[in-house]
Amino acid sequence: MSSSYSVSLAGPAPWGFRLQGGKDFCLPLTISRLTEGGKAVKAGMNTGDIILSINGISSEGMNHLEAQNKIKACTGNLGLTLK
């Protein structure tokens, strides 16, 4: 199992990544695309990273829309734990 790491992206959006998966798709929440030169790339995020938590809240059991809304609700820093 690969180790997890945390990133903190300074707000506001856009964060520079696209999300896929979620409980409703029976898939883990995963980074599917990164914007070249975006905040996510600068923070060291990678395509295929699995989101373990959003601002300290476990993403386990979150559906796609819930995760999207949690990310959209961040106006300051967005903290993600990834693996």
Tab-separated table of N, CA and C in Angstrom:
chain	number	residue	atom	x	y	z
A	1	MET	N	0.846	-1.178	0.000
A	1	MET	CA	0.000	0.000	0.000
A	1	MET	C	0.893	1.245	0.000
A	2	SER	N	0.558	2.192	-0.867
A	2	SER	CA	1.362	3.405	-0.920
A	2	SER	C	1.020	4.297	0.266
A	3	SER	N	1.973	5.120	0.652
A	3	SER	CA	1.755	5.968	1.816
A	3	SER	C	0.910	7.184	1.448
A	4	SER	N	0.274	7.747	2.446
A	4	SER	CA	-0.567	8.913	2.208
A	4	SER	C	0.240	10.180	2.441
A	5	TYR	N	-0.237	11.260	1.875
A	5	TYR	CA	0.380	12.569	2.075
A	5	TYR	C	-0.708	13.629	2.063
A	6	SER	N	-0.402	14.783	2.621
A	6	SER	CA	-1.377	15.860	2.709
A	6	SER	C	-0.908	17.066	1.917
A	7	VAL	N	-1.865	17.772	1.329
A	7	VAL	CA	-1.580	19.029	0.641
A	7	VAL	C	-2.546	20.079	1.163
A	8	SER	N	-2.109	21.313	1.115
A	8	SER	CA	-2.964	22.443	1.463
A	8	SER	C	-2.902	23.421	0.305
A	9	LEU	N	-4.036	23.643	-0.327
A	9	LEU	CA	-4.112	24.560	-1.458
A	9	LEU	C	-4.708	25.877	-0.981
A	10	ALA	N	-4.036	26.991	-1.282
A	10	ALA	CA	-4.522	28.303	-0.876
A	10	ALA	C	-5.658	28.730	-1.796
A	11	GLY	N	-6.766	29.131	-1.180
A	11	GLY	CA	-7.946	29.526	-1.933
A	11	GLY	C	-7.813	30.908	-2.514
A	12	PRO	N	-8.771	31.311	-3.285
A	12	PRO	CA	-10.001	30.590	-3.627
A	12	PRO	C	-9.812	29.671	-4.830
A	13	ALA	N	-10.914	28.951	-5.196
A	13	ALA	CA	-10.918	28.092	-6.376
A	13	ALA	C	-10.638	28.976	-7.594
A	14	PRO	N	-10.237	28.445	-8.737
A	14	PRO	CA	-10.161	27.015	-9.086
A	14	PRO	C	-8.945	26.324	-8.463
A	15	TRP	N	-9.149	25.052	-8.121
A	15	TRP	CA	-8.105	24.270	-7.459
A	15	TRP	C	-7.196	23.575	-8.460
A	16	GLY	N	-7.684	23.359	-9.676
A	16	GLY	CA	-6.831	22.789	-10.716
A	16	GLY	C	-6.868	21.285	-10.821
A	17	PHE	N	-7.968	20.672	-10.371
A	17	PHE	CA	-8.089	19.219	-10.560
A	17	PHE	C	-9.536	18.831	-10.815
A	18	ARG	N	-9.703	17.660	-11.424
A	18	ARG	CA	-11.018	17.096	-11.653
A	18	ARG	C	-11.141	15.807	-10.863
A	19	LEU	N	-12.330	15.605	-10.321
A	19	LEU	CA	-12.619	14.482	-9.436
A	19	LEU	C	-13.402	13.417	-10.186
A	20	GLN	N	-13.154	12.151	-9.855
A	20	GLN	CA	-14.006	11.072	-10.362
A	20	GLN	C	-14.245	10.077	-9.242
A	21	GLY	N	-15.286	9.264	-9.413
A	21	GLY	CA	-15.591	8.231	-8.430
A	21	GLY	C	-16.494	8.723	-7.324
A	22	GLY	N	-16.566	7.927	-6.268
A	22	GLY	CA	-17.442	8.186	-5.143
A	22	GLY	C	-18.271	6.950	-4.847
A	23	LYS	N	-18.917	6.966	-3.682
A	23	LYS	CA	-19.702	5.801	-3.249
A	23	LYS	C	-20.764	5.436	-4.284
A	24	ASP	N	-21.366	6.456	-4.909
A	24	ASP	CA	-22.422	6.204	-5.891
A	24	ASP	C	-21.905	5.519	-7.156
A	25	PHE	N	-20.599	5.567	-7.394
A	25	PHE	CA	-20.001	4.884	-8.547
A	25	PHE	C	-19.261	3.613	-8.126
A	26	CYS	N	-19.314	3.293	-6.822
A	26	CYS	CA	-18.587	2.135	-6.272
A	26	CYS	C	-17.091	2.216	-6.578
A	27	LEU	N	-16.559	3.436	-6.574
A	27	LEU	CA	-15.145	3.684	-6.835
A	27	LEU	C	-14.625	4.679	-5.808
A	28	PRO	N	-13.336	4.592	-5.473
A	28	PRO	CA	-12.787	5.603	-4.566
A	28	PRO	C	-12.763	6.968	-5.249
A	29	LEU	N	-12.832	8.039	-4.453
A	29	LEU	CA	-12.708	9.392	-5.007
A	29	LEU	C	-11.274	9.571	-5.480
A	30	THR	N	-11.113	9.865	-6.754
A	30	THR	CA	-9.801	9.878	-7.385
A	30	THR	C	-9.611	11.152	-8.200
A	31	ILE	N	-8.367	11.622	-8.285
A	31	ILE	CA	-8.027	12.759	-9.137
A	31	ILE	C	-7.932	12.229	-10.571
A	32	SER	N	-8.810	12.720	-11.458
A	32	SER	CA	-8.818	12.202	-12.823
A	32	SER	C	-8.082	13.103	-13.807
A	33	ARG	N	-7.975	14.393	-13.481
A	33	ARG	CA	-7.284	15.308	-14.389
A	33	ARG	C	-6.714	16.476	-13.602
A	34	LEU	N	-5.564	16.974	-14.058
A	34	LEU	CA	-4.932	18.134	-13.435
A	34	LEU	C	-4.779	19.240	-14.472
A	35	THR	N	-4.976	20.474	-14.040
A	35	THR	CA	-4.777	21.626	-14.908
A	35	THR	C	-3.302	21.989	-14.891
A	36	GLU	N	-2.706	22.067	-16.071
A	36	GLU	CA	-1.289	22.382	-16.181
A	36	GLU	C	-1.005	23.727	-15.506
A	37	GLY	N	-0.043	23.742	-14.597
A	37	GLY	CA	0.317	24.966	-13.898
A	37	GLY	C	-0.658	25.378	-12.805
A	38	GLY	N	-1.663	24.530	-12.537
A	38	GLY	CA	-2.679	24.840	-11.536
A	38	GLY	C	-2.186	24.614	-10.116
A	39	LYS	N	-3.022	24.983	-9.146
A	39	LYS	CA	-2.659	24.861	-7.732
A	39	LYS	C	-2.374	23.416	-7.338
A	40	ALA	N	-3.139	22.481	-7.868
A	40	ALA	CA	-2.957	21.069	-7.524
A	40	ALA	C	-1.595	20.560	-7.995
A	41	VAL	N	-1.209	20.922	-9.217
A	41	VAL	CA	0.092	20.509	-9.758
A	41	VAL	C	1.216	21.100	-8.913
A	42	LYS	N	1.081	22.386	-8.568
A	42	LYS	CA	2.116	23.061	-7.773
A	42	LYS	C	2.248	22.435	-6.389
A	43	ALA	N	1.157	21.858	-5.878
A	43	ALA	CA	1.187	21.207	-4.556
A	43	ALA	C	1.720	19.781	-4.629
A	44	GLY	N	1.949	19.271	-5.845
A	44	GLY	CA	2.524	17.935	-5.995
A	44	GLY	C	1.503	16.819	-6.146
A	45	MET	N	0.232	17.177	-6.422
A	45	MET	CA	-0.793	16.145	-6.616
A	45	MET	C	-0.584	15.458	-7.966
A	46	ASN	N	-1.069	14.217	-8.069
A	46	ASN	CA	-0.907	13.425	-9.282
A	46	ASN	C	-2.238	12.841	-9.737
A	47	THR	N	-2.368	12.649	-11.047
A	47	THR	CA	-3.524	11.951	-11.585
A	47	THR	C	-3.525	10.538	-11.015
A	48	GLY	N	-4.677	10.071	-10.572
A	48	GLY	CA	-4.783	8.740	-9.994
A	48	GLY	C	-4.692	8.725	-8.480
A	49	ASP	N	-4.337	9.870	-7.874
A	49	ASP	CA	-4.318	9.939	-6.410
A	49	ASP	C	-5.726	9.726	-5.867
A	50	ILE	N	-5.814	8.988	-4.771
A	50	ILE	CA	-7.101	8.735	-4.110
A	50	ILE	C	-7.245	9.721	-2.960
A	51	ILE	N	-8.393	10.377	-2.882
A	51	ILE	CA	-8.653	11.343	-1.817
A	51	ILE	C	-9.149	10.584	-0.587
A	52	LEU	N	-8.383	10.674	0.501
A	52	LEU	CA	-8.742	10.009	1.754
A	52	LEU	C	-9.572	10.923	2.644
A	53	SER	N	-9.271	12.234	2.608
A	53	SER	CA	-10.052	13.184	3.397
A	53	SER	C	-10.030	14.563	2.762
A	54	ILE	N	-11.094	15.315	3.042
A	54	ILE	CA	-11.252	16.690	2.574
A	54	ILE	C	-11.399	17.561	3.815
A	55	ASN	N	-10.437	18.453	4.032
A	55	ASN	CA	-10.433	19.317	5.223
A	55	ASN	C	-10.649	18.521	6.509
A	56	GLY	N	-9.955	17.382	6.609
A	56	GLY	CA	-9.999	16.588	7.826
A	56	GLY	C	-11.198	15.661	7.951
A	57	ILE	N	-12.111	15.703	6.986
A	57	ILE	CA	-13.294	14.834	7.017
A	57	ILE	C	-13.045	13.658	6.081
A	58	SER	N	-13.138	12.449	6.617
A	58	SER	CA	-12.890	11.252	5.812
A	58	SER	C	-13.830	11.210	4.615
A	59	SER	N	-13.276	10.887	3.449
A	59	SER	CA	-14.094	10.812	2.238
A	59	SER	C	-14.676	9.410	2.038
A	60	GLU	N	-14.342	8.508	2.949
A	60	GLU	CA	-14.881	7.140	2.864
A	60	GLU	C	-16.406	7.204	2.974
A	61	GLY	N	-17.097	6.641	2.017
A	61	GLY	CA	-18.555	6.634	2.043
A	61	GLY	C	-19.197	7.874	1.425
A	62	MET	N	-18.381	8.837	0.983
A	62	MET	CA	-18.933	10.034	0.337
A	62	MET	C	-19.298	9.724	-1.100
A	63	ASN	N	-20.440	10.243	-1.538
A	63	ASN	CA	-20.726	10.119	-2.963
A	63	ASN	C	-20.072	11.295	-3.694
A	64	HIS	N	-20.112	11.265	-5.015
A	64	HIS	CA	-19.412	12.251	-5.835
A	64	HIS	C	-19.870	13.679	-5.522
A	65	LEU	N	-21.171	13.879	-5.451
A	65	LEU	CA	-21.718	15.212	-5.216
A	65	LEU	C	-21.350	15.753	-3.837
A	66	GLU	N	-21.386	14.887	-2.824
A	66	GLU	CA	-20.993	15.310	-1.465
A	66	GLU	C	-19.551	15.816	-1.458
A	67	ALA	N	-18.672	15.058	-2.102
A	67	ALA	CA	-17.262	15.447	-2.152
A	67	ALA	C	-17.095	16.760	-2.909
A	68	GLN	N	-17.780	16.875	-4.037
A	68	GLN	CA	-17.726	18.106	-4.829
A	68	GLN	C	-18.181	19.296	-4.003
A	69	ASN	N	-19.277	19.130	-3.285
A	69	ASN	CA	-19.819	20.221	-2.483
A	69	ASN	C	-18.885	20.607	-1.343
A	70	LYS	N	-18.231	19.617	-0.722
A	70	LYS	CA	-17.268	19.913	0.344
A	70	LYS	C	-16.104	20.730	-0.210
A	71	ILE	N	-15.650	20.364	-1.398
A	71	ILE	CA	-14.533	21.073	-2.027
A	71	ILE	C	-14.982	22.479	-2.437
A	72	LYS	N	-16.174	22.581	-3.034
A	72	LYS	CA	-16.691	23.890	-3.466
A	72	LYS	C	-16.927	24.827	-2.286
A	73	ALA	N	-17.255	24.272	-1.115
A	73	ALA	CA	-17.540	25.088	0.069
A	73	ALA	C	-16.278	25.739	0.636
A	74	CYS	N	-15.102	25.275	0.205
A	74	CYS	CA	-13.846	25.826	0.702
A	74	CYS	C	-13.550	27.137	-0.002
A	75	THR	N	-13.515	28.202	0.776
A	75	THR	CA	-13.177	29.495	0.194
A	75	THR	C	-11.763	29.904	0.589
A	76	GLY	N	-11.299	29.391	1.714
A	76	GLY	CA	-9.926	29.670	2.153
A	76	GLY	C	-9.020	28.568	1.656
A	77	ASN	N	-8.362	27.880	2.597
A	77	ASN	CA	-7.481	26.771	2.235
A	77	ASN	C	-8.259	25.484	2.063
A	78	LEU	N	-7.844	24.687	1.085
A	78	LEU	CA	-8.415	23.357	0.873
A	78	LEU	C	-7.350	22.355	1.294
A	79	GLY	N	-7.664	21.569	2.317
A	79	GLY	CA	-6.727	20.560	2.790
A	79	GLY	C	-7.176	19.181	2.345
A	80	LEU	N	-6.283	18.468	1.672
A	80	LEU	CA	-6.605	17.120	1.186
A	80	LEU	C	-5.568	16.137	1.701
A	81	THR	N	-6.018	14.944	2.067
A	81	THR	CA	-5.110	13.835	2.339
A	81	THR	C	-5.303	12.859	1.192
A	82	LEU	N	-4.192	12.493	0.571
A	82	LEU	CA	-4.217	11.675	-0.653
A	82	LEU	C	-3.313	10.469	-0.505
A	83	LYS	N	-3.543	9.485	-1.383
A	83	LYS	CA	-2.625	8.346	-1.426
A	83	LYS	C	-2.480	7.878	-2.858
